[in-house]
Amino acid sequence: MTNALPTGADAATEVPLKRRLRRAERTRQAKALALVLPLLLFLLFTFAGPIAGMLWRSVEDWEVRQVLPQTVAALASWDGKDLPDEKAYAALASDILAARAAGTIAIAAKRLNYALNGFRTILTSTGRNLKAVPEPGTARETLGKINPAWRERATWTTIKDASGPITGFYLLAALDLTRNADGAIVAAAPDQAIYRDIFVRTFLISLGVTALCLILGFPVAYLLATLPPGRSNLLMIFVLLPFWTSLLVRTCAWIVLLQSKGVVNDSLHWLGIIDAPLRLIYNRFGVCVAMTHVLLPFMILPLYSSMKAISPAYMRAAASLGAPPLTAFLRIYLPQTLPGIGAGSLLVFILALGYYITPALVGGAADQMISYFIALYTTETANWGLASALGAVLLLATVLLALVYGKLVQGQQVTGGMKN
Amino acid sequence: MSDNSSLRTPSQRIAWTATIVVSTLVFIFLMAPILAIMPLSFSSGSYLTYPLPGLSLRWYDDFITSPRWMNSLKNSMIIGVASTLLSMVLGTLAALGLAQWKSRFKPLVLAFVLSPVVVPGVITAVGLYFSFAPIGLTGSYLGLIMAHTALATPFVVITVGATLQSFDTNLARAAASLGASPLEAFRRVILPLILPGLASGALFAFATSFDEVVIVLFMAGPEQRTLPREMFSGIRENISPTITAAAVILTTISVILLATLEALRRRNERLKGGG
């Protein structure tokens, strides 16, 4: 904009007006931006900042650095091929004595125990039994006597790997991977490799719920889009009322309906269909039923609006050209609902991926999704690095799917505009 | 196929009947939980089963006389109203700005503003838990109000933005040409016209805060427990009929919100149709 000014300066009469208009426009734009700015700053503080903080925690590695600073410094030049030199042992002994005095050994022990099971004992027993600074030259011998683990290379590689300031440890752990003593990425030990299964479970539950929503939602959306407005508005209440009802109310209601002495089991028993109550809740079935119930409106509404936009003339044209009803439906109607199917399915799938409350309340231990573990590691076991890493993977999946969704919806608006 | 009279062939009629049957079953599925839980709250017995031994209001009485439940209702109201007000101010300003702002970064900014809706609740909650705890915003009303405002504002931006899109900017120019100051033009011309949009936005914002439980789970202290949070513990421990009373109260509030929203939408359509 500023580059254009000198060339325009030759036409003496037009310039002031042009420039004034431009300046007015620029002020207007600045004012418009100033109106958006408070919200942007607010979201930076209450949303983007905290999430960035969580992402940072998934790679941050501060515990060992802070508790054993001299050891970290001494290991910086260690090539990891053989046992470290006497200097590193002396540094560790001095660090442990200082940490014991400050009461911080547990912090480093907790972090190192994530990487090598049993490290907590190694560090705390050493802290307990190391009475004083070893004589110069005897640190290796003294520590080795207290705990033979200090004579093993893997113990020291673990400390070096955890030296920070950043680490891929948690992100690798979230994908069931780890680094071996040589620094190569390998599969994690079977007892720690649980997260891939949880991600697969989360994915499968979300996929199943999306499919159920599509199967149940399609006929309803079709009915609502086809009926005359008066009746479809009335029926729409059946979709919107549950949509607006609190998630907790609906989850609570499903428990009342499905529990072993619940309404469904009682009715079936009364009708003589079953003798013993069926197990309908606190398992995968209950999770899928409750989640489908919560997410179904998110499928019906986009489907409805895409079907509403389809002119009945197309179907009449197909019929008049001799297409049997099924052919007309499959080849004319269905393809036009595809954008709605895509948008609705993606929306339901994205929302399902992050579900926490419903599985937590109506699922069993084997039905908990990834969000449950993020919450568990945050509040119960306080393994914040792992919680953040699992969160980072879930966030990445959500953002990628949301981008696809955005493209899809945007594309729909464009084609919708062209049709008009 | 636009109405039943055009269904000529038997196969079409069968398909239509099947659609109606399946849809009816789905409507029953959608409404069943709400319909099943309502009568139970009026039961005189303490088991959540049918048939009811008798009718009574004892569980509502239990709710009203319980300091725990009433405190949670009060908290939900305080946090809901405060975050609605805050999100209305931030969201309306942003919607006004976005309507005038022309830039290729606009889609990016819009995506950012709307992103709190898409990001899973647990992720937002964990992030807030980490970053609000060191500055003393966990276990406080202020922290919860701010967090709920972040979640609610996108709905305000969307609803108010949609209203502004259909707003005729010539009216604002006319006001200016007749000598109204920008503030006066906003107060006397723009505001009355976008008021239904603002009201819908406020309802969405309130409903978002009122129904939110994940962030409350992570951030609220015992003092700030909201109604959904109290229901969460209630469901976890043991479902007492008092919870069904709480559920009916929550649902009634939802119905009032939905009805108001629907009335606003109808009014808006009528005005548009008339003009």
XYZ file of C-alpha atoms in Angstrom:
695
model
C 0.000 0.000 0.000
C 2.751 2.451 0.956
C 4.681 1.579 -2.220
C 1.848 2.858 -4.359
C 1.928 6.313 -2.799
C 4.942 7.900 -4.631
C 3.618 6.998 -8.111
C 0.238 8.454 -7.268
C 1.814 11.670 -5.986
C 2.175 13.013 -9.584
C -1.550 13.402 -10.098
C -1.838 16.360 -7.751
C -5.624 16.742 -7.715
C -6.551 13.096 -7.046
C -4.000 12.314 -4.390
C -5.521 13.895 -1.316
C -8.856 12.153 -1.764
C -7.275 8.801 -2.644
C -4.911 9.088 0.252
C -7.640 10.147 2.605
C -9.818 7.228 1.519
C -6.937 4.863 1.966
C -6.143 6.286 5.358
C -9.791 6.013 6.374
C -9.853 2.421 5.223
C -6.674 1.669 7.141
C -8.119 3.234 10.314
C -11.261 1.190 9.830
C -9.260 -2.004 9.518
C -7.183 -1.104 12.564
C -10.348 -0.431 14.532
C -11.833 -3.748 13.387
C -8.710 -5.579 14.501
C -8.767 -3.729 17.815
C -12.261 -5.125 18.433
C -11.068 -8.696 17.873
C -7.903 -8.243 19.900
C -9.381 -8.564 23.431
C -10.791 -11.989 22.589
C -7.535 -13.094 20.974
C -5.549 -12.072 24.045
C -8.085 -13.696 26.342
C -7.950 -16.980 24.411
C -4.164 -16.813 24.400
C -4.235 -16.735 28.191
C -7.065 -19.189 28.871
C -6.762 -21.609 25.970
C -3.817 -21.466 23.567
C -1.255 -20.725 26.281
C -2.322 -23.575 28.550
C -2.376 -26.012 25.626
C 1.064 -24.849 24.499
C 2.167 -25.370 28.099
C 0.842 -28.911 27.991
C 2.672 -29.594 24.716
C 5.869 -28.239 26.259
C 5.458 -30.578 29.227
C 5.318 -33.532 26.850
C 8.956 -32.875 25.840
C 10.321 -31.097 28.915
C 12.785 -32.994 31.105
C 13.763 -31.006 34.187
C 13.798 -33.338 37.193
C 17.219 -34.966 36.829
C 18.793 -31.694 35.648
C 17.562 -29.938 38.748
C 18.253 -32.635 41.340
C 21.548 -34.035 39.994
C 23.142 -31.023 38.234
C 26.797 -31.997 38.678
C 26.153 -35.529 37.429
C 24.385 -34.172 34.340
C 27.361 -31.883 33.664
C 29.866 -34.679 34.169
C 27.947 -37.027 31.870
C 27.729 -34.459 29.105
C 31.110 -35.548 27.737
C 30.555 -39.261 28.354
C 30.386 -41.264 25.133
C 28.170 -43.962 26.692
C 30.366 -46.806 25.433
C 31.944 -47.827 28.711
C 31.237 -46.978 32.342
C 31.690 -43.263 33.044
C 34.892 -42.049 34.720
C 35.585 -41.470 38.403
C 34.658 -37.790 38.009
C 31.017 -38.703 37.206
C 30.840 -41.008 40.235
C 32.189 -38.263 42.495
C 29.666 -35.796 41.010
C 26.821 -38.247 41.606
C 27.879 -38.859 45.218
C 27.990 -35.138 45.888
C 24.626 -34.581 44.118
C 22.969 -37.350 46.117
C 24.220 -35.938 49.398
C 22.956 -32.465 48.450
C 19.598 -33.847 47.253
C 19.173 -35.836 50.448
C 19.742 -32.677 52.458
C 17.218 -30.805 50.299
C 14.757 -33.705 50.290
C 14.555 -33.774 46.490
C 15.802 -37.311 45.767
C 12.244 -38.573 45.270
C 11.697 -36.132 42.388
C 14.602 -37.506 40.359
C 13.862 -41.073 41.512
C 10.302 -40.835 40.186
C 11.455 -39.567 36.789
C 14.236 -42.169 36.452
C 11.890 -44.936 37.526
C 9.659 -44.190 34.489
C 12.620 -44.967 32.226
C 14.079 -47.913 34.160
C 11.898 -49.899 36.502
C 13.600 -50.220 39.892
C 15.591 -47.006 39.607
C 13.665 -45.552 42.520
C 15.153 -48.217 44.823
C 18.649 -47.734 43.405
C 18.587 -44.008 44.077
C 16.850 -44.034 47.452
C 19.004 -46.888 48.813
C 22.112 -45.035 47.693
C 20.776 -41.887 49.329
C 20.195 -43.783 52.555
C 23.536 -45.587 52.684
C 25.925 -42.914 51.453
C 27.221 -41.455 54.701
C 29.732 -38.869 53.518
C 31.592 -37.628 50.463
C 33.832 -40.531 49.348
C 37.630 -40.052 49.548
C 39.012 -38.748 46.247
C 39.390 -41.627 43.820
C 37.102 -44.016 45.698
C 33.669 -42.788 44.561
C 33.202 -45.544 41.979
C 34.118 -48.251 44.483
C 31.939 -46.780 47.274
C 28.822 -46.403 45.099
C 29.333 -49.831 43.550
C 29.447 -51.348 46.989
C 26.248 -49.610 48.103
C 24.361 -50.740 45.020
C 25.878 -52.909 42.296
C 23.595 -51.227 39.773
C 26.132 -48.375 39.588
C 28.529 -50.848 37.967
C 26.092 -51.266 35.067
C 26.188 -49.131 31.972
C 22.367 -49.076 31.595
C 21.990 -47.253 34.925
C 24.167 -44.434 33.655
C 22.624 -44.322 30.175
C 19.266 -43.853 31.869
C 20.556 -40.819 33.764
C 22.169 -39.398 30.643
C 18.970 -39.886 28.620
C 16.977 -38.099 31.309
C 19.382 -35.149 31.494
C 17.102 -32.904 29.460
C 16.396 -30.117 28.850
C 14.106 -31.765 26.295
C 13.299 -35.417 25.729
C 11.380 -37.585 23.325
C 10.880 -40.103 26.112
C 7.223 -39.370 26.887
C 6.145 -39.013 23.268
C 7.871 -42.301 22.432
C 6.261 -43.923 25.490
C 2.844 -42.713 24.317
C 3.438 -44.711 21.126
C 4.785 -47.778 22.985
C 8.341 -47.014 21.914
C 11.540 -46.458 23.871
C 15.258 -46.018 23.368
C 17.569 -48.895 24.200
C 21.022 -48.492 25.779
C 22.498 -47.696 22.362
C 19.998 -44.928 21.711
C 18.055 -46.757 18.999
C 14.262 -46.525 19.018
C 12.778 -49.937 19.828
C 9.453 -51.354 21.006
C 8.752 -50.814 24.693
C 8.645 -53.688 27.181
C 5.304 -55.556 26.948
C 4.174 -54.483 30.431
C 4.581 -50.822 29.476
C 3.313 -51.101 25.916
C -0.366 -50.407 26.631
C -1.016 -47.111 24.860
C -1.209 -48.343 21.299
C -3.995 -50.687 22.411
C -5.763 -47.767 24.089
C -5.476 -45.622 20.960
C -6.808 -48.499 18.848
C -9.662 -48.974 21.337
C -10.463 -45.249 21.261
C -10.410 -45.339 17.470
C -12.622 -48.422 17.249
C -15.209 -47.152 19.746
C -15.352 -43.803 17.917
C -15.674 -45.576 14.568
C -18.417 -47.865 15.869
C -20.340 -44.973 17.394
C -19.989 -42.985 14.152
C -21.329 -45.928 12.131
C -24.250 -46.387 14.536
C -25.057 -42.670 14.356
C -25.005 -42.775 10.565
C -27.226 -45.861 10.358
C -29.735 -44.461 12.859
C -29.436 -40.834 11.764
C -29.870 -41.253 8.006
C -33.528 -42.368 7.985
C -34.429 -39.732 10.578
C -32.744 -36.942 8.632
C -34.426 -38.187 5.463
C -37.837 -38.209 7.136
C -37.338 -34.725 8.570
C -36.152 -33.350 5.233
C -39.029 -34.943 3.320
C -42.000 -34.201 5.580
C -43.836 -30.889 5.221
C -42.258 -28.156 7.434
C -45.021 -28.146 10.055
C -44.676 -31.808 10.918
C -40.897 -31.941 10.574
C -40.524 -28.976 12.943
C -42.598 -30.842 15.491
C -40.514 -34.011 15.131
C -37.338 -31.930 15.280
C -38.105 -31.375 18.960
C -37.343 -35.067 19.564
C -33.859 -34.430 18.195
C -33.234 -31.042 19.786
C -34.533 -31.781 23.272
C -32.029 -34.574 23.974
C -29.388 -32.412 22.289
C -30.005 -29.675 24.846
C -30.330 -31.968 27.833
C -27.298 -32.093 30.082
C -24.811 -34.824 29.301
C -24.859 -35.862 32.963
C -28.644 -36.218 32.945
C -28.532 -38.437 29.893
C -25.697 -40.568 31.220
C -27.487 -40.914 34.546
C -30.675 -41.896 32.733
C -28.923 -44.621 30.765
C -27.623 -46.112 33.990
C -31.144 -46.097 35.419
C -32.430 -47.745 32.240
C -29.720 -50.333 31.700
C -28.470 -51.406 35.130
C -29.119 -54.966 36.262
C -32.256 -53.936 38.195
C -32.991 -51.176 35.710
C -36.003 -50.414 33.611
C -34.970 -52.435 30.540
C -34.021 -55.581 32.455
C -37.169 -55.363 34.595
C -39.378 -55.002 31.534
C -37.728 -57.898 29.729
C -38.072 -60.037 32.833
C -41.714 -59.069 33.271
C -42.368 -59.939 29.634
C -40.797 -63.334 30.267
C -38.074 -62.862 27.651
C -35.200 -63.299 30.080
C -34.725 -65.122 33.372
C -31.520 -63.526 34.630
C -30.750 -59.821 34.096
C -28.614 -59.030 31.057
C -25.372 -57.156 31.577
C -26.116 -53.980 29.635
C -23.948 -51.390 31.351
C -20.417 -50.947 32.679
C -19.270 -52.658 29.482
C -18.652 -51.820 25.823
C -22.355 -52.108 24.975
C -23.318 -49.464 27.532
C -20.580 -47.097 26.335
C -21.688 -47.421 22.703
C -25.376 -46.938 23.520
C -24.811 -43.869 25.691
C -22.300 -42.288 23.306
C -24.512 -42.904 20.282
C -27.379 -41.273 22.132
C -25.298 -38.189 22.942
C -23.759 -37.832 19.476
C -26.721 -38.760 17.253
C -28.017 -35.151 16.937
C -24.569 -34.100 15.638
C -25.133 -36.554 12.775
C -28.803 -35.814 12.139
C -28.452 -32.025 11.904
C -25.762 -31.820 9.142
C -27.437 -34.692 7.259
C -30.765 -32.886 7.498
C -29.404 -29.638 6.118
C -27.640 -31.381 3.216
C -30.827 -33.311 2.368
C -32.911 -30.180 2.657
C -30.790 -28.600 -0.068
C -31.522 -31.399 -2.557
C -34.219 -30.358 -4.967
C -36.997 -32.974 -5.367
C -36.890 -32.148 -9.072
C -33.768 -34.327 -9.473
C -35.596 -37.398 -8.236
C -38.591 -36.643 -10.414
C -36.305 -36.184 -13.385
C -34.649 -39.529 -12.664
C -38.047 -41.209 -12.390
C -39.302 -39.617 -15.589
C -36.181 -40.858 -17.371
C -37.127 -44.369 -16.324
C -34.892 -44.979 -13.318
C -36.391 -47.437 -10.828
C -36.753 -45.863 -7.339
C -33.791 -47.752 -5.876
C -31.526 -46.784 -8.769
C -32.649 -43.174 -8.546
C -31.963 -43.180 -4.804
C -28.540 -44.789 -5.103
C -27.338 -42.823 -8.137
C -29.051 -39.449 -7.744
C -30.050 -38.887 -4.116
C -27.285 -40.637 -2.165
C -24.353 -38.972 -3.976
C -25.826 -35.563 -3.152
C -25.983 -36.422 0.553
C -22.318 -37.460 0.605
C -21.043 -34.048 1.784
C -23.568 -34.173 4.631
C -22.583 -37.745 5.453
C -18.925 -36.731 5.441
C -19.458 -33.664 7.613
C -21.703 -35.438 10.096
C -19.473 -38.512 10.359
C -16.313 -36.463 10.820
C -17.961 -34.279 13.445
C -19.229 -37.280 15.404
C -15.885 -39.055 15.085
C -13.908 -35.989 16.261
C -16.192 -35.494 19.257
C -16.137 -39.219 20.091
C -12.328 -39.394 20.090
C -12.098 -37.020 23.037
C -14.910 -38.520 25.102
C -14.251 -38.816 28.788
C -17.336 -38.425 30.990
C -19.586 -41.030 29.373
C -17.049 -43.905 29.227
C -15.875 -43.003 32.726
C -19.406 -43.372 34.095
C -20.930 -46.196 32.036
C -17.828 -48.132 30.924
C -15.858 -50.886 32.582
C -12.092 -50.863 33.060
C -11.583 -52.286 29.561
C -13.712 -49.579 27.882
C -11.841 -46.478 28.995
C -10.688 -44.266 26.159
C -7.542 -42.196 25.827
C -8.992 -39.162 27.649
C -9.456 -41.279 30.767
C -5.748 -42.064 30.868
C -4.786 -38.426 30.283
C -6.956 -37.488 33.261
C -5.628 -40.402 35.321
C -1.965 -39.490 34.784
C -2.690 -35.842 35.504
C -4.601 -36.088 38.759
C -3.915 -39.553 40.214
C -0.351 -40.624 39.441
C 0.942 -37.136 38.539
C 2.947 -38.444 35.582
C 2.493 -35.128 33.826
C 4.980 -35.827 31.063
C 3.112 -38.916 29.923
C -0.304 -37.258 30.371
C 0.893 -34.399 28.162
C 2.356 -36.725 25.546
C -0.886 -38.718 25.288
C -2.706 -35.377 25.107
C -0.389 -34.233 22.307
C -1.189 -37.334 20.238
C -4.947 -36.888 20.796
C -4.691 -33.183 19.964
C -2.784 -33.908 16.754
C -5.413 -36.422 15.626
C -8.217 -33.977 16.454
C -6.601 -31.026 14.689
C -5.893 -33.040 11.526
C -9.481 -34.293 11.376
C -10.823 -30.804 12.123
C -8.809 -29.422 9.184
C -10.369 -32.027 6.884
C -13.773 -31.121 8.323
C -13.136 -27.420 7.717
C -12.207 -28.085 4.075
C -15.288 -30.257 3.623
C -17.718 -27.719 5.092
C -16.083 -24.861 3.203
C -16.343 -26.833 -0.042
C -20.003 -27.442 0.671
C -20.650 -23.739 1.104
C -18.959 -23.048 -2.220
C -20.961 -25.646 -4.143
C -24.104 -24.594 -2.305
C -23.532 -21.060 -3.521
C -22.999 -22.234 -7.069
C -26.210 -24.194 -7.118
C -28.196 -21.144 -6.153
C -40.878 -37.867 -3.301
C -41.499 -34.580 -1.623
C -44.741 -35.838 -0.102
C -46.614 -39.088 0.313
C -48.933 -38.578 -2.656
C -46.057 -39.002 -5.093
C -45.324 -42.496 -3.744
C -46.749 -44.603 -6.490
C -45.028 -47.939 -6.618
C -45.394 -50.538 -3.856
C -41.626 -50.656 -3.311
C -41.588 -46.920 -2.712
C -44.392 -47.260 -0.237
C -42.514 -50.027 1.573
C -39.359 -47.906 1.690
C -41.312 -44.953 3.067
C -42.994 -47.124 5.710
C -39.598 -48.530 6.691
C -38.242 -44.989 7.038
C -41.127 -44.068 9.317
C -40.767 -47.222 11.427
C -36.996 -46.828 11.847
C -37.346 -43.109 12.576
C -39.996 -43.770 15.199
C -37.695 -46.263 16.906
C -34.865 -43.726 16.822
C -37.130 -41.021 18.276
C -38.049 -43.427 21.077
C -34.350 -44.155 21.617
C -33.618 -40.410 21.757
C -36.406 -39.600 24.180
C -36.360 -42.772 26.317
C -33.742 -41.680 28.865
C -35.455 -38.362 29.534
C -38.906 -39.902 29.725
C -37.721 -42.773 31.923
C -35.979 -40.633 34.502
C -38.715 -38.024 34.988
C -41.393 -40.146 36.713
C -38.775 -41.788 38.954
C -38.012 -38.431 40.532
C -41.618 -38.291 41.790
C -41.443 -41.776 43.319
C -42.196 -42.216 46.996
C -39.855 -45.202 47.198
C -36.089 -45.154 47.170
C -35.561 -47.745 44.410
C -35.174 -46.569 40.857
C -37.594 -49.115 39.390
C -41.082 -49.272 37.964
C -43.873 -49.566 38.918
C -43.675 -46.660 41.338
C -44.849 -47.517 44.852
C -46.508 -44.105 45.056
C -46.045 -40.480 44.187
C -44.304 -37.903 46.345
C -42.113 -34.832 46.195
C -39.723 -36.133 48.851
C -36.692 -36.215 46.513
C -37.276 -32.603 45.467
C -37.595 -31.762 49.130
C -34.330 -33.626 49.676
C -32.703 -31.584 46.915
C -33.931 -28.241 48.220
C -32.964 -28.921 51.812
C -29.534 -30.344 50.980
C -26.843 -27.653 51.348
C -24.608 -29.676 48.999
C -27.110 -29.673 46.105
C -28.306 -26.114 46.644
C -24.742 -24.871 46.850
C -23.950 -26.607 43.571
C -26.988 -25.033 41.915
C -25.882 -21.624 43.177
C -22.357 -22.227 41.852
C -23.674 -23.271 38.449
C -25.725 -20.083 38.296
C -22.864 -17.804 39.405
C -20.348 -19.339 37.008
C -22.902 -19.603 34.191
C -24.092 -15.999 34.418
C -20.606 -14.540 34.888
C -19.075 -16.456 31.986
C -22.084 -15.595 29.817
C -21.610 -11.879 30.488
C -17.867 -12.045 29.880
C -18.230 -14.087 26.702
C -20.959 -11.745 25.444
C -18.650 -8.741 25.749
C -15.625 -10.466 24.208
C -17.628 -12.366 21.585
C -19.779 -9.454 20.412
C -16.776 -7.138 20.082
C -14.914 -9.825 18.136
C -17.909 -10.534 15.879
C -18.281 -6.808 15.132
C -14.571 -6.573 14.354
C -14.485 -9.722 12.231
C -17.450 -8.488 10.177
C -15.431 -5.436 9.087
C -11.945 -6.878 9.023
C -10.626 -7.786 5.571
C -7.464 -9.836 5.576
C -6.193 -13.099 4.212
C -5.485 -14.110 7.811
C -9.174 -13.885 8.659
C -9.942 -17.620 8.172
C -6.958 -18.422 10.387
C -8.101 -16.050 13.130
C -11.644 -17.397 12.868
C -10.383 -20.987 13.143
C -8.411 -20.010 16.235
C -11.389 -18.287 17.839
C -13.614 -21.309 17.198
C -11.049 -23.955 18.186
C -12.097 -24.289 21.867
C -15.229 -26.073 20.622
C -13.283 -28.744 18.749
C -10.404 -29.449 21.130
C -11.302 -32.344 23.476
C -12.371 -31.159 26.916
C -9.733 -33.195 28.679
C -6.926 -31.470 26.781
C -8.196 -27.984 27.618
C -8.746 -29.068 31.218
C -5.267 -30.566 31.625
C -3.631 -27.511 30.058
C -5.585 -25.199 32.357
C -4.814 -27.381 35.368
C -1.084 -27.112 34.689
C -1.019 -23.407 33.945
C -3.678 -22.061 36.328
C -2.498 -23.960 39.421
C 0.807 -22.059 39.866
C -0.968 -18.685 39.667
C -3.699 -19.622 42.135
C -6.559 -19.829 39.612
C -7.502 -23.432 40.378
C -10.036 -23.844 43.158
C -11.331 -20.341 42.458
C -14.469 -18.929 40.857
C -12.407 -16.606 38.683
C -10.448 -19.480 37.111
C -13.615 -21.433 36.314
C -15.375 -18.380 34.917
C -12.413 -17.637 32.655
C -12.194 -21.248 31.456
C -15.933 -21.435 30.749
C -15.790 -18.102 28.954
C -13.140 -19.514 26.609
C -15.443 -22.448 25.803
C -18.594 -20.342 25.450
C -17.296 -17.396 23.402
C -17.104 -19.292 20.070
C -20.877 -19.795 20.198
C -21.374 -16.067 20.745
C -19.050 -15.233 17.842
C -20.971 -17.635 15.565
C -24.501 -16.518 16.477
C -23.752 -12.792 16.613
C -21.636 -13.082 13.447
C -24.526 -14.761 11.622
C -26.854 -11.939 12.693
C -24.392 -9.287 11.550
C -24.077 -10.990 8.168
C -27.766 -10.412 7.499
C -27.550 -6.899 8.921
C -27.971 -4.078 6.408
C -24.931 -1.802 6.883
C -26.764 0.989 5.048
C -28.804 1.477 8.209
C -25.659 2.342 10.146
C -24.615 4.738 7.351
C -28.057 6.319 7.365
C -27.785 6.858 11.103
C -24.371 8.452 10.655
C -25.578 10.701 7.833
C -28.430 11.851 10.034
C -25.867 12.976 12.583
C -25.716 10.092 15.032
C -22.387 9.521 16.744
C -20.960 5.985 16.281
C -21.918 5.090 19.849
C -25.422 6.483 19.438
C -25.846 4.683 16.107
C -24.778 1.439 17.776
C -27.082 1.909 20.742
C -30.179 3.071 18.902
C -29.925 1.416 15.480
C -27.564 -1.541 15.439
C -28.182 -2.931 18.918
C -31.984 -3.285 18.670
C -31.583 -5.076 15.337
C -28.965 -7.564 16.480
C -30.523 -8.079 19.913
C -32.154 -11.446 19.037
C -28.775 -12.679 17.813
C -27.162 -11.496 21.030
C -29.828 -13.231 23.079
C -29.304 -16.525 21.208
C -25.573 -16.180 21.743
C -26.116 -15.592 25.456
C -28.330 -18.675 25.721
C -25.734 -20.834 23.968
C -23.017 -19.444 26.204
C -25.010 -20.085 29.359
C -25.928 -23.603 28.260
C -22.264 -24.356 27.504
C -21.133 -23.291 30.953
C -24.120 -24.851 32.682
C -23.455 -28.268 31.125
C -19.652 -28.253 31.380
C -18.138 -30.771 33.758
C -14.652 -31.832 32.593
C -12.946 -28.528 33.403
C -14.842 -28.304 36.692
C -13.611 -31.801 37.558
C -10.009 -30.689 37.174
C -10.166 -27.149 38.480
C -12.927 -26.728 41.045
C -12.253 -27.010 44.743
C -14.967 -28.354 47.080
C -16.336 -24.802 47.316
C -16.946 -24.397 43.578
C -18.618 -27.707 42.735
C -21.335 -27.142 40.130
C -24.546 -29.086 39.608
C -23.150 -31.372 36.871
C -20.056 -31.943 39.029
C -22.221 -32.955 41.969
C -24.178 -35.269 39.667
C -20.923 -36.809 38.478
C -19.930 -37.768 42.032
C -23.487 -38.863 42.753
C -23.546 -41.197 39.732
C -20.105 -42.573 40.653
C -20.967 -43.286 44.261
C -24.560 -44.412 44.214
C -27.503 -43.201 42.196
C -30.006 -41.940 44.740
C -33.424 -40.689 43.658
C -32.249 -37.198 44.605
C -30.080 -37.311 41.484
C -33.176 -37.945 39.383
C -34.728 -34.839 40.942
C -31.571 -32.887 40.094
C -31.749 -34.296 36.566
C -35.328 -33.137 36.136
C -34.412 -29.669 37.402
C -31.501 -29.506 34.943
C -33.691 -30.742 32.103
C -36.364 -28.167 32.915
C -33.744 -25.436 32.666
C -32.595 -26.884 29.308
C -36.160 -26.935 28.014
C -36.655 -23.308 29.017
C -33.422 -22.363 27.230
C -34.395 -24.313 24.115
C -37.910 -22.861 24.053
C -36.558 -19.321 24.381
C -34.093 -19.955 21.584
C -36.809 -21.369 19.341
C -39.063 -18.377 20.071
C -36.218 -16.021 19.155
C -35.587 -17.905 15.919
C -39.281 -17.796 14.971
C -39.471 -14.083 15.765
C -36.395 -13.465 13.634
C -37.817 -15.423 10.706
C -41.123 -13.618 10.969
C -39.372 -10.247 10.961
C -37.313 -11.253 7.947
C -40.381 -12.608 6.170
C -42.329 -9.416 6.902
C -39.512 -7.151 5.706
